[in-house]
Amino acid sequence: MLVLAFDTATPAVTAALHDGERVLAESTTIDARRHGELLVPTIETVLREAGASLRDVTVLVAGSGPGPYTGLRVGLMTAQALATSLGVPAYGVCTLDAVAYGSGLTEPFLVATDARRKEVFWGHYQDLRTRLSGPAVDRPQELPGEIPLVGAGGRMYAETVGASRLLDAPDYPFAGALAALAAEQLGERDVREVVESGTHPVLSLPLPIYLRRPDARVPSAPKKVSS
């Protein structure tokens, strides 16, 4: 198994290659405005560092959000296009799940990422593998109180959520953690059938998780002007 994983749902444009046992290569650039420009070169970098080619990849995994509309779609559309051209399966993983897994935490905590508009995307976790609720989008002051918090969304609003709640963990869904989580889940038998049924707790089809309607709207019919 050779898993190529990447995520563009946050300012981290990140990709990694995993052989089912360990991360072979990982590359990340933090830039909220250049997802489309950076993703393919990032993928090329990890393949080159691992001494592999796209034709060696057997599984594709993309972060499915939640995240801002444009950046999120860069990763998911790339996964769908590569899956079609390579003839390999592609899966989606909730971006918050990747942050949680990368934290390594074994006690309850929240993950929060920046949702813009002074809001955060968040989820509640029992441990690094188990999401209890979410994903959801709310203002920082509406997050459940007194629960430890990880992720860039919490750090951005430290004064609101309470700096003492912030734990020392990665702020972003780095692709090494995303790939490792997916590889762990892909070890299950008949995983493809379970994913397609929509009942897998972590893996899904590579489709975006949208928690808001897009800003763009189809124009309504023009108003009639009386003569």
mmCIF file of C-alpha atoms in Angstrom:
data_model
loop_
_atom_site.group_PDB
_atom_site.id
_atom_site.type_symbol
_atom_site.label_atom_id
_atom_site.label_comp_id
_atom_site.label_asym_id
_atom_site.label_seq_id
_atom_site.Cartn_x
_atom_site.Cartn_y
_atom_site.Cartn_z
ATOM 1 C CA MET A 1 0.000 0.000 0.000
ATOM 2 C CA LEU A 2 1.251 3.463 -0.886
ATOM 3 C CA VAL A 3 -0.998 6.268 0.360
ATOM 4 C CA LEU A 4 -0.715 9.777 -1.050
ATOM 5 C CA ALA A 5 -2.519 12.182 1.305
ATOM 6 C CA PHE A 6 -2.996 15.930 1.114
ATOM 7 C CA ASP A 7 -5.131 18.688 2.602
ATOM 8 C CA THR A 8 -5.977 22.225 1.495
ATOM 9 C CA ALA A 9 -8.849 23.025 3.886
ATOM 10 C CA THR A 10 -6.708 25.322 6.066
ATOM 11 C CA PRO A 11 -3.783 27.671 5.366
ATOM 12 C CA ALA A 12 -1.540 24.574 5.432
ATOM 13 C CA VAL A 13 -0.955 23.199 1.932
ATOM 14 C CA THR A 14 0.331 19.801 2.959
ATOM 15 C CA ALA A 15 1.074 16.421 1.355
ATOM 16 C CA ALA A 16 2.621 13.149 2.526
ATOM 17 C CA LEU A 17 3.366 9.649 1.301
ATOM 18 C CA HIS A 18 2.802 6.632 3.586
ATOM 19 C CA ASP A 19 3.658 2.990 2.881
ATOM 20 C CA GLY A 20 1.210 1.494 5.375
ATOM 21 C CA GLU A 21 3.777 1.423 8.165
ATOM 22 C CA ARG A 22 5.403 4.854 8.225
ATOM 23 C CA VAL A 23 5.491 8.278 6.606
ATOM 24 C CA LEU A 24 8.043 8.207 3.794
ATOM 25 C CA ALA A 25 7.981 11.932 3.016
ATOM 26 C CA GLU A 26 6.005 15.004 4.033
ATOM 27 C CA SER A 27 5.961 18.636 2.895
ATOM 28 C CA THR A 28 3.909 21.608 4.131
ATOM 29 C CA THR A 29 3.675 25.284 3.263
ATOM 30 C CA ILE A 30 1.528 27.686 5.291
ATOM 31 C CA ASP A 31 -0.101 30.049 2.794
ATOM 32 C CA ALA A 32 -3.829 30.775 2.819
ATOM 33 C CA ARG A 33 -3.904 32.262 -0.693
ATOM 34 C CA ARG A 34 -1.918 29.857 -2.897
ATOM 35 C CA HIS A 35 -3.533 26.431 -2.545
ATOM 36 C CA GLY A 36 -3.972 25.965 -6.267
ATOM 37 C CA GLU A 37 -0.434 27.086 -7.011
ATOM 38 C CA LEU A 38 1.292 25.061 -4.302
ATOM 39 C CA LEU A 39 -0.478 21.702 -4.100
ATOM 40 C CA VAL A 40 0.913 19.982 -7.205
ATOM 41 C CA PRO A 41 4.538 21.070 -6.506
ATOM 42 C CA THR A 42 4.095 19.854 -2.929
ATOM 43 C CA ILE A 43 2.912 16.458 -4.176
ATOM 44 C CA GLU A 44 5.858 16.311 -6.575
ATOM 45 C CA THR A 45 8.218 17.089 -3.697
ATOM 46 C CA VAL A 46 7.052 14.216 -1.490
ATOM 47 C CA LEU A 47 7.107 11.758 -4.384
ATOM 48 C CA ARG A 48 10.646 12.802 -5.289
ATOM 49 C CA GLU A 49 11.857 12.613 -1.682
ATOM 50 C CA ALA A 50 10.346 9.141 -1.301
ATOM 51 C CA GLY A 51 11.808 7.945 -4.613
ATOM 52 C CA ALA A 52 8.329 7.143 -5.934
ATOM 53 C CA SER A 53 6.137 8.153 -8.859
ATOM 54 C CA LEU A 54 2.415 8.770 -9.156
ATOM 55 C CA ARG A 55 2.040 5.367 -10.795
ATOM 56 C CA ASP A 56 3.266 3.761 -7.576
ATOM 57 C CA VAL A 57 0.407 5.275 -5.534
ATOM 58 C CA THR A 58 -2.341 2.811 -4.630
ATOM 59 C CA VAL A 59 -4.642 5.016 -2.535
ATOM 60 C CA LEU A 60 -5.422 8.750 -2.503
ATOM 61 C CA VAL A 61 -6.686 10.567 0.583
ATOM 62 C CA ALA A 62 -7.760 14.202 0.763
ATOM 63 C CA GLY A 63 -8.886 16.342 3.655
ATOM 64 C CA SER A 64 -12.609 16.926 3.152
ATOM 65 C CA GLY A 65 -12.952 19.965 5.386
ATOM 66 C CA PRO A 66 -14.733 21.800 6.730
ATOM 67 C CA GLY A 67 -12.869 24.749 5.286
ATOM 68 C CA PRO A 68 -13.186 27.810 3.057
ATOM 69 C CA TYR A 69 -14.876 26.929 -0.231
ATOM 70 C CA THR A 70 -12.092 27.638 -2.749
ATOM 71 C CA GLY A 71 -9.122 26.178 -0.881
ATOM 72 C CA LEU A 72 -11.054 23.083 0.147
ATOM 73 C CA ARG A 73 -12.046 22.246 -3.418
ATOM 74 C CA VAL A 74 -8.451 22.407 -4.677
ATOM 75 C CA GLY A 75 -7.493 19.302 -2.713
ATOM 76 C CA LEU A 76 -10.683 17.360 -3.338
ATOM 77 C CA MET A 77 -10.795 18.028 -7.069
ATOM 78 C CA THR A 78 -7.122 17.055 -7.326
ATOM 79 C CA ALA A 79 -7.855 13.780 -5.519
ATOM 80 C CA GLN A 80 -10.785 13.001 -7.799
ATOM 81 C CA ALA A 81 -8.800 13.825 -10.938
ATOM 82 C CA LEU A 82 -5.798 11.734 -9.885
ATOM 83 C CA ALA A 83 -8.020 8.815 -8.865
ATOM 84 C CA THR A 84 -9.614 8.804 -12.303
ATOM 85 C CA SER A 85 -6.328 9.035 -14.191
ATOM 86 C CA LEU A 86 -4.498 6.468 -12.049
ATOM 87 C CA GLY A 87 -7.416 4.084 -11.592
ATOM 88 C CA VAL A 88 -7.030 3.958 -7.808
ATOM 89 C CA PRO A 89 -9.537 4.639 -4.988
ATOM 90 C CA ALA A 90 -9.784 8.056 -3.362
ATOM 91 C CA TYR A 91 -11.139 8.748 0.108
ATOM 92 C CA GLY A 92 -11.934 11.818 2.164
ATOM 93 C CA VAL A 93 -11.107 12.364 5.829
ATOM 94 C CA CYS A 94 -12.540 15.180 7.938
ATOM 95 C CA THR A 95 -9.802 17.771 8.347
ATOM 96 C CA LEU A 96 -10.601 18.107 12.052
ATOM 97 C CA ASP A 97 -10.001 14.360 12.445
ATOM 98 C CA ALA A 98 -6.505 14.813 11.004
ATOM 99 C CA VAL A 99 -5.754 17.585 13.513
ATOM 100 C CA ALA A 100 -7.065 15.382 16.330
ATOM 101 C CA TYR A 101 -4.985 12.392 15.260
ATOM 102 C CA GLY A 102 -1.878 14.540 14.981
ATOM 103 C CA SER A 103 -2.380 15.784 18.545
ATOM 104 C CA GLY A 104 -1.741 12.317 19.987
ATOM 105 C CA LEU A 105 -4.121 13.099 22.863
ATOM 106 C CA THR A 106 -5.854 10.368 24.842
ATOM 107 C CA GLU A 107 -8.203 12.550 26.920
ATOM 108 C CA PRO A 108 -11.276 14.576 25.763
ATOM 109 C CA PHE A 109 -10.547 17.779 23.847
ATOM 110 C CA LEU A 110 -11.837 20.137 21.155
ATOM 111 C CA VAL A 111 -10.312 20.838 17.739
ATOM 112 C CA ALA A 112 -10.914 24.264 16.217
ATOM 113 C CA THR A 113 -9.787 25.666 12.858
ATOM 114 C CA ASP A 114 -10.321 29.114 11.396
ATOM 115 C CA ALA A 115 -13.680 29.500 9.652
ATOM 116 C CA ARG A 116 -13.183 33.218 8.957
ATOM 117 C CA ARG A 117 -16.006 35.702 9.650
ATOM 118 C CA LYS A 118 -14.849 35.583 13.312
ATOM 119 C CA GLU A 119 -15.996 31.957 13.585
ATOM 120 C CA VAL A 120 -14.345 28.545 13.960
ATOM 121 C CA PHE A 121 -14.992 25.072 12.626
ATOM 122 C CA TRP A 122 -14.841 22.665 15.542
ATOM 123 C CA GLY A 123 -15.371 19.126 16.771
ATOM 124 C CA HIS A 124 -15.412 17.414 20.174
ATOM 125 C CA TYR A 125 -13.159 14.353 20.590
ATOM 126 C CA GLN A 126 -12.942 11.589 23.172
ATOM 127 C CA ASP A 127 -9.351 10.865 22.092
ATOM 128 C CA LEU A 128 -7.209 11.188 18.977
ATOM 129 C CA ARG A 129 -9.363 8.687 17.029
ATOM 130 C CA THR A 130 -12.895 9.231 18.330
ATOM 131 C CA ARG A 131 -15.042 12.230 17.389
ATOM 132 C CA LEU A 132 -18.014 12.690 19.736
ATOM 133 C CA SER A 133 -19.711 15.567 17.901
ATOM 134 C CA GLY A 134 -19.215 17.940 14.993
ATOM 135 C CA PRO A 135 -18.034 19.197 12.696
ATOM 136 C CA ALA A 136 -19.859 22.449 13.419
ATOM 137 C CA VAL A 137 -19.288 26.157 12.905
ATOM 138 C CA ASP A 138 -19.782 28.718 15.689
ATOM 139 C CA ARG A 139 -18.300 31.819 17.230
ATOM 140 C CA PRO A 140 -15.349 31.112 19.565
ATOM 141 C CA GLN A 141 -17.308 32.215 22.635
ATOM 142 C CA GLU A 142 -19.932 29.545 21.882
ATOM 143 C CA LEU A 143 -17.513 26.607 22.151
ATOM 144 C CA PRO A 144 -18.130 24.232 25.069
ATOM 145 C CA GLY A 145 -16.245 25.581 28.051
ATOM 146 C CA GLU A 146 -13.590 24.021 30.261
ATOM 147 C CA ILE A 147 -12.516 21.465 27.640
ATOM 148 C CA PRO A 148 -8.884 21.548 26.417
ATOM 149 C CA LEU A 149 -8.489 22.923 22.920
ATOM 150 C CA VAL A 150 -6.119 22.351 19.988
ATOM 151 C CA GLY A 151 -5.888 23.862 16.521
ATOM 152 C CA ALA A 152 -5.214 27.243 14.964
ATOM 153 C CA GLY A 153 -8.824 28.315 15.502
ATOM 154 C CA GLY A 154 -8.393 28.184 19.251
ATOM 155 C CA ARG A 155 -5.028 29.917 19.161
ATOM 156 C CA MET A 156 -6.415 32.762 17.043
ATOM 157 C CA TYR A 157 -9.032 33.480 19.710
ATOM 158 C CA ALA A 158 -6.975 32.669 22.785
ATOM 159 C CA GLU A 159 -8.275 35.710 24.678
ATOM 160 C CA THR A 160 -11.860 34.597 24.065
ATOM 161 C CA VAL A 161 -11.575 30.870 24.739
ATOM 162 C CA GLY A 162 -8.948 31.184 27.486
ATOM 163 C CA ALA A 163 -5.248 30.692 26.838
ATOM 164 C CA SER A 164 -5.003 28.150 29.666
ATOM 165 C CA ARG A 165 -7.184 25.746 27.629
ATOM 166 C CA LEU A 166 -4.766 25.627 24.692
ATOM 167 C CA LEU A 167 -2.681 22.466 24.478
ATOM 168 C CA ASP A 168 0.719 22.014 22.880
ATOM 169 C CA ALA A 169 -0.294 20.267 19.664
ATOM 170 C CA PRO A 170 -0.079 20.958 15.915
ATOM 171 C CA ASP A 171 -2.286 23.830 14.764
ATOM 172 C CA TYR A 172 -2.905 22.373 11.319
ATOM 173 C CA PRO A 173 -3.864 19.012 9.752
ATOM 174 C CA PHE A 174 -0.386 18.022 8.607
ATOM 175 C CA ALA A 175 -0.536 15.391 5.900
ATOM 176 C CA GLY A 176 1.719 12.944 7.760
ATOM 177 C CA ALA A 177 -0.992 12.563 10.405
ATOM 178 C CA LEU A 178 -3.705 12.451 7.736
ATOM 179 C CA ALA A 179 -1.869 9.702 5.862
ATOM 180 C CA ALA A 180 -1.159 7.700 9.027
ATOM 181 C CA LEU A 181 -4.805 7.874 10.124
ATOM 182 C CA ALA A 182 -6.011 6.796 6.691
ATOM 183 C CA ALA A 183 -3.468 3.968 6.480
ATOM 184 C CA GLU A 184 -4.602 2.730 9.887
ATOM 185 C CA GLN A 185 -8.235 2.734 8.754
ATOM 186 C CA LEU A 186 -7.444 1.161 5.386
ATOM 187 C CA GLY A 187 -6.133 -1.887 7.207
ATOM 188 C CA GLU A 188 -9.750 -2.875 7.830
ATOM 189 C CA ARG A 189 -11.314 -5.580 5.652
ATOM 190 C CA ASP A 190 -13.814 -4.558 2.973
ATOM 191 C CA VAL A 191 -13.139 -0.895 3.720
ATOM 192 C CA ARG A 192 -14.255 0.295 0.281
ATOM 193 C CA GLU A 193 -17.732 -1.201 0.635
ATOM 194 C CA VAL A 194 -18.104 0.313 4.091
ATOM 195 C CA VAL A 195 -17.020 3.750 2.867
ATOM 196 C CA GLU A 196 -19.405 3.659 -0.079
ATOM 197 C CA SER A 197 -22.247 2.734 2.262
ATOM 198 C CA GLY A 198 -21.596 5.940 4.208
ATOM 199 C CA THR A 199 -21.146 4.122 7.521
ATOM 200 C CA HIS A 200 -17.375 4.282 7.996
ATOM 201 C CA PRO A 201 -16.523 6.407 11.077
ATOM 202 C CA VAL A 202 -13.451 8.081 9.519
ATOM 203 C CA LEU A 203 -13.146 7.491 5.776
ATOM 204 C CA SER A 204 -15.678 8.860 3.301
ATOM 205 C CA LEU A 205 -16.010 9.567 -0.385
ATOM 206 C CA PRO A 206 -13.829 12.551 -1.403
ATOM 207 C CA LEU A 207 -16.604 15.125 -1.145
ATOM 208 C CA PRO A 208 -16.473 18.499 0.628
ATOM 209 C CA ILE A 209 -17.943 19.102 4.063
ATOM 210 C CA TYR A 210 -19.713 22.436 3.742
ATOM 211 C CA LEU A 211 -21.169 24.034 6.863
ATOM 212 C CA ARG A 212 -22.194 27.273 5.156
ATOM 213 C CA ARG A 213 -23.852 28.255 1.921
ATOM 214 C CA PRO A 214 -21.385 29.783 -0.585
ATOM 215 C CA ASP A 215 -21.007 33.552 -0.685
ATOM 216 C CA ALA A 216 -21.742 33.596 -4.408
ATOM 217 C CA ARG A 217 -25.419 33.597 -5.338
ATOM 218 C CA VAL A 218 -27.257 33.052 -8.598
ATOM 219 C CA PRO A 219 -28.665 36.472 -9.538
ATOM 220 C CA SER A 220 -32.382 36.772 -9.031
ATOM 221 C CA ALA A 221 -34.650 37.841 -11.863
ATOM 222 C CA PRO A 222 -34.409 41.571 -12.569
ATOM 223 C CA LYS A 223 -37.121 43.715 -11.136
ATOM 224 C CA LYS A 224 -39.798 44.849 -13.512
ATOM 225 C CA VAL A 225 -39.676 48.512 -14.268
ATOM 226 C CA SER A 226 -42.996 50.151 -14.932
ATOM 227 C CA SER A 227 -43.299 52.400 -17.940
#
